[in-house]
PDB file of C-alpha atoms in Angstrom:
ATOM      1  CA  MET A   1       0.000   0.000   0.000  1.00  0.00           C
ATOM      2  CA  GLU A   2       2.756   2.450   0.932  1.00  0.00           C
ATOM      3  CA  ALA A   3       4.595   1.800  -2.325  1.00  0.00           C
ATOM      4  CA  ALA A   4       1.439   2.517  -4.332  1.00  0.00           C
ATOM      5  CA  ARG A   5       0.712   5.667  -2.339  1.00  0.00           C
ATOM      6  CA  THR A   6       4.273   6.868  -2.908  1.00  0.00           C
ATOM      7  CA  LEU A   7       4.044   6.128  -6.638  1.00  0.00           C
ATOM      8  CA  SER A   8       0.732   7.993  -6.821  1.00  0.00           C
ATOM      9  CA  THR A   9       2.091  11.088  -5.103  1.00  0.00           C
ATOM     10  CA  SER A  10       5.224  11.048  -7.280  1.00  0.00           C
ATOM     11  CA  ILE A  11       3.164  11.598 -10.429  1.00  0.00           C
ATOM     12  CA  GLN A  12       2.644  15.360 -10.122  1.00  0.00           C
ATOM     13  CA  PRO A  13       6.336  16.184  -9.502  1.00  0.00           C
ATOM     14  CA  LEU A  14       7.280  13.986 -12.462  1.00  0.00           C
ATOM     15  CA  ILE A  15       4.753  15.843 -14.618  1.00  0.00           C
ATOM     16  CA  LEU A  16       6.188  19.190 -13.570  1.00  0.00           C
ATOM     17  CA  MET A  17       9.660  17.990 -14.563  1.00  0.00           C
ATOM     18  CA  GLY A  18       8.340  16.911 -17.967  1.00  0.00           C
ATOM     19  CA  GLU A  19       8.941  13.238 -17.156  1.00  0.00           C
ATOM     20  CA  TYR A  20       5.633  12.093 -18.633  1.00  0.00           C
ATOM     21  CA  ASP A  21       6.711   8.521 -19.391  1.00  0.00           C
ATOM     22  CA  ARG A  22       7.941   8.030 -15.836  1.00  0.00           C
ATOM     23  CA  ALA A  23       4.748   9.597 -14.477  1.00  0.00           C
ATOM     24  CA  TYR A  24       2.626   7.219 -16.552  1.00  0.00           C
ATOM     25  CA  GLU A  25       4.712   4.228 -15.420  1.00  0.00           C
ATOM     26  CA  ALA A  26       4.222   5.290 -11.798  1.00  0.00           C
ATOM     27  CA  SER A  27       0.467   5.573 -12.327  1.00  0.00           C
ATOM     28  CA  GLU A  28       0.277   2.121 -13.896  1.00  0.00           C
ATOM     29  CA  GLN A  29       2.346   0.543 -11.114  1.00  0.00           C
ATOM     30  CA  ALA A  30       0.185   2.222  -8.470  1.00  0.00           C
ATOM     31  CA  ARG A  31      -2.991   1.127 -10.284  1.00  0.00           C
ATOM     32  CA  GLN A  32      -1.773  -2.473 -10.347  1.00  0.00           C
ATOM     33  CA  ILE A  33      -1.059  -2.454  -6.604  1.00  0.00           C
ATOM     34  CA  PHE A  34      -4.322  -0.719  -5.683  1.00  0.00           C
ATOM     35  CA  THR A  35      -6.186  -3.220  -7.863  1.00  0.00           C
ATOM     36  CA  GLN A  36      -4.466  -6.167  -6.186  1.00  0.00           C
ATOM     37  CA  LEU A  37      -5.344  -4.692  -2.796  1.00  0.00           C
ATOM     38  CA  GLY A  38      -8.953  -4.147  -3.836  1.00  0.00           C
ATOM     39  CA  ASP A  39      -8.908  -0.395  -3.167  1.00  0.00           C
ATOM     40  CA  PRO A  40     -11.224   1.250  -5.729  1.00  0.00           C
ATOM     41  CA  TRP A  41     -11.263   4.562  -3.823  1.00  0.00           C
ATOM     42  CA  ARG A  42      -7.521   5.005  -4.291  1.00  0.00           C
ATOM     43  CA  ILE A  43      -7.834   3.964  -7.934  1.00  0.00           C
ATOM     44  CA  ALA A  44     -10.416   6.723  -8.420  1.00  0.00           C
ATOM     45  CA  ARG A  45      -8.067   9.254  -6.817  1.00  0.00           C
ATOM     46  CA  LEU A  46      -5.220   7.949  -8.989  1.00  0.00           C
ATOM     47  CA  GLU A  47      -7.307   8.697 -12.090  1.00  0.00           C
ATOM     48  CA  ILE A  48      -6.985  12.418 -11.318  1.00  0.00           C
ATOM     49  CA  ASN A  49      -3.200  12.181 -11.390  1.00  0.00           C
ATOM     50  CA  ALA A  50      -3.286  10.079 -14.545  1.00  0.00           C
ATOM     51  CA  GLY A  51      -5.571  12.646 -16.172  1.00  0.00           C
ATOM     52  CA  ASN A  52      -3.097  15.372 -15.260  1.00  0.00           C
ATOM     53  CA  ILE A  53      -0.379  13.587 -17.245  1.00  0.00           C
ATOM     54  CA  PHE A  54      -2.437  13.833 -20.427  1.00  0.00           C
ATOM     55  CA  HIS A  55      -3.791  17.305 -19.685  1.00  0.00           C
ATOM     56  CA  ARG A  56      -0.281  18.674 -19.376  1.00  0.00           C
ATOM     57  CA  GLN A  57       0.504  17.267 -22.839  1.00  0.00           C
ATOM     58  CA  ASP A  58      -2.636  18.848 -24.361  1.00  0.00           C
ATOM     59  CA  ARG A  59      -4.141  15.383 -24.833  1.00  0.00           C
ATOM     60  CA  PHE A  60      -7.488  16.592 -23.582  1.00  0.00           C
ATOM     61  CA  GLU A  61      -9.723  13.717 -24.682  1.00  0.00           C
ATOM     62  CA  GLU A  62      -7.536  11.216 -22.845  1.00  0.00           C
ATOM     63  CA  ALA A  63      -7.349  13.484 -19.813  1.00  0.00           C
ATOM     64  CA  LEU A  64     -11.118  13.873 -19.769  1.00  0.00           C
ATOM     65  CA  ALA A  65     -11.613  10.101 -19.837  1.00  0.00           C
ATOM     66  CA  HIS A  66      -9.453   9.782 -16.706  1.00  0.00           C
ATOM     67  CA  TYR A  67     -11.209  12.674 -14.975  1.00  0.00           C
ATOM     68  CA  GLU A  68     -14.613  11.154 -15.735  1.00  0.00           C
ATOM     69  CA  ARG A  69     -13.525   7.800 -14.270  1.00  0.00           C
ATOM     70  CA  ALA A  70     -12.197   9.615 -11.209  1.00  0.00           C
ATOM     71  CA  TYR A  71     -15.466  11.474 -10.763  1.00  0.00           C
ATOM     72  CA  ALA A  72     -17.547   8.317 -11.137  1.00  0.00           C
ATOM     73  CA  GLY A  73     -15.376   6.465  -8.633  1.00  0.00           C
ATOM     74  CA  MET A  74     -15.485   9.272  -6.128  1.00  0.00           C
ATOM     75  CA  ILE A  75     -19.245   9.583  -6.338  1.00  0.00           C
ATOM     76  CA  GLU A  76     -19.488   5.862  -5.714  1.00  0.00           C
ATOM     77  CA  HIS A  77     -17.437   6.348  -2.549  1.00  0.00           C
ATOM     78  CA  ARG A  78     -19.220   9.579  -1.640  1.00  0.00           C
ATOM     79  CA  ASP A  79     -16.033  11.624  -1.968  1.00  0.00           C
ATOM     80  CA  VAL A  80     -17.844  14.302  -4.016  1.00  0.00           C
ATOM     81  CA  GLU A  81     -21.429  15.319  -4.507  1.00  0.00           C
ATOM     82  CA  ALA A  82     -23.175  14.296  -7.703  1.00  0.00           C
ATOM     83  CA  SER A  83     -23.363  16.992 -10.317  1.00  0.00           C
ATOM     84  CA  PRO A  84     -26.802  18.055 -11.554  1.00  0.00           C
ATOM     85  CA  TRP A  85     -25.351  17.889 -15.109  1.00  0.00           C
ATOM     86  CA  CYS A  86     -24.585  14.144 -14.996  1.00  0.00           C
TER      87      CYS A  86
END
């Protein structure tokens, strides 16, 4: 769990350094661990970081897909309120 949490929090600094491949690798490794641990809430939070990787590269459709998965996962775990537009 700690390794996955560390990988997840390393994504934003890697993005800011322009290390997009390393950031994506960290997100995939964290996703694999969170999946093995059965932690869908952390996977939903990870989707935000993964979306940020693509957003920073102006890959907006891919970013949006991650943000939508994050939003859906967080609603499921009552981490945000449902939007009246969904």
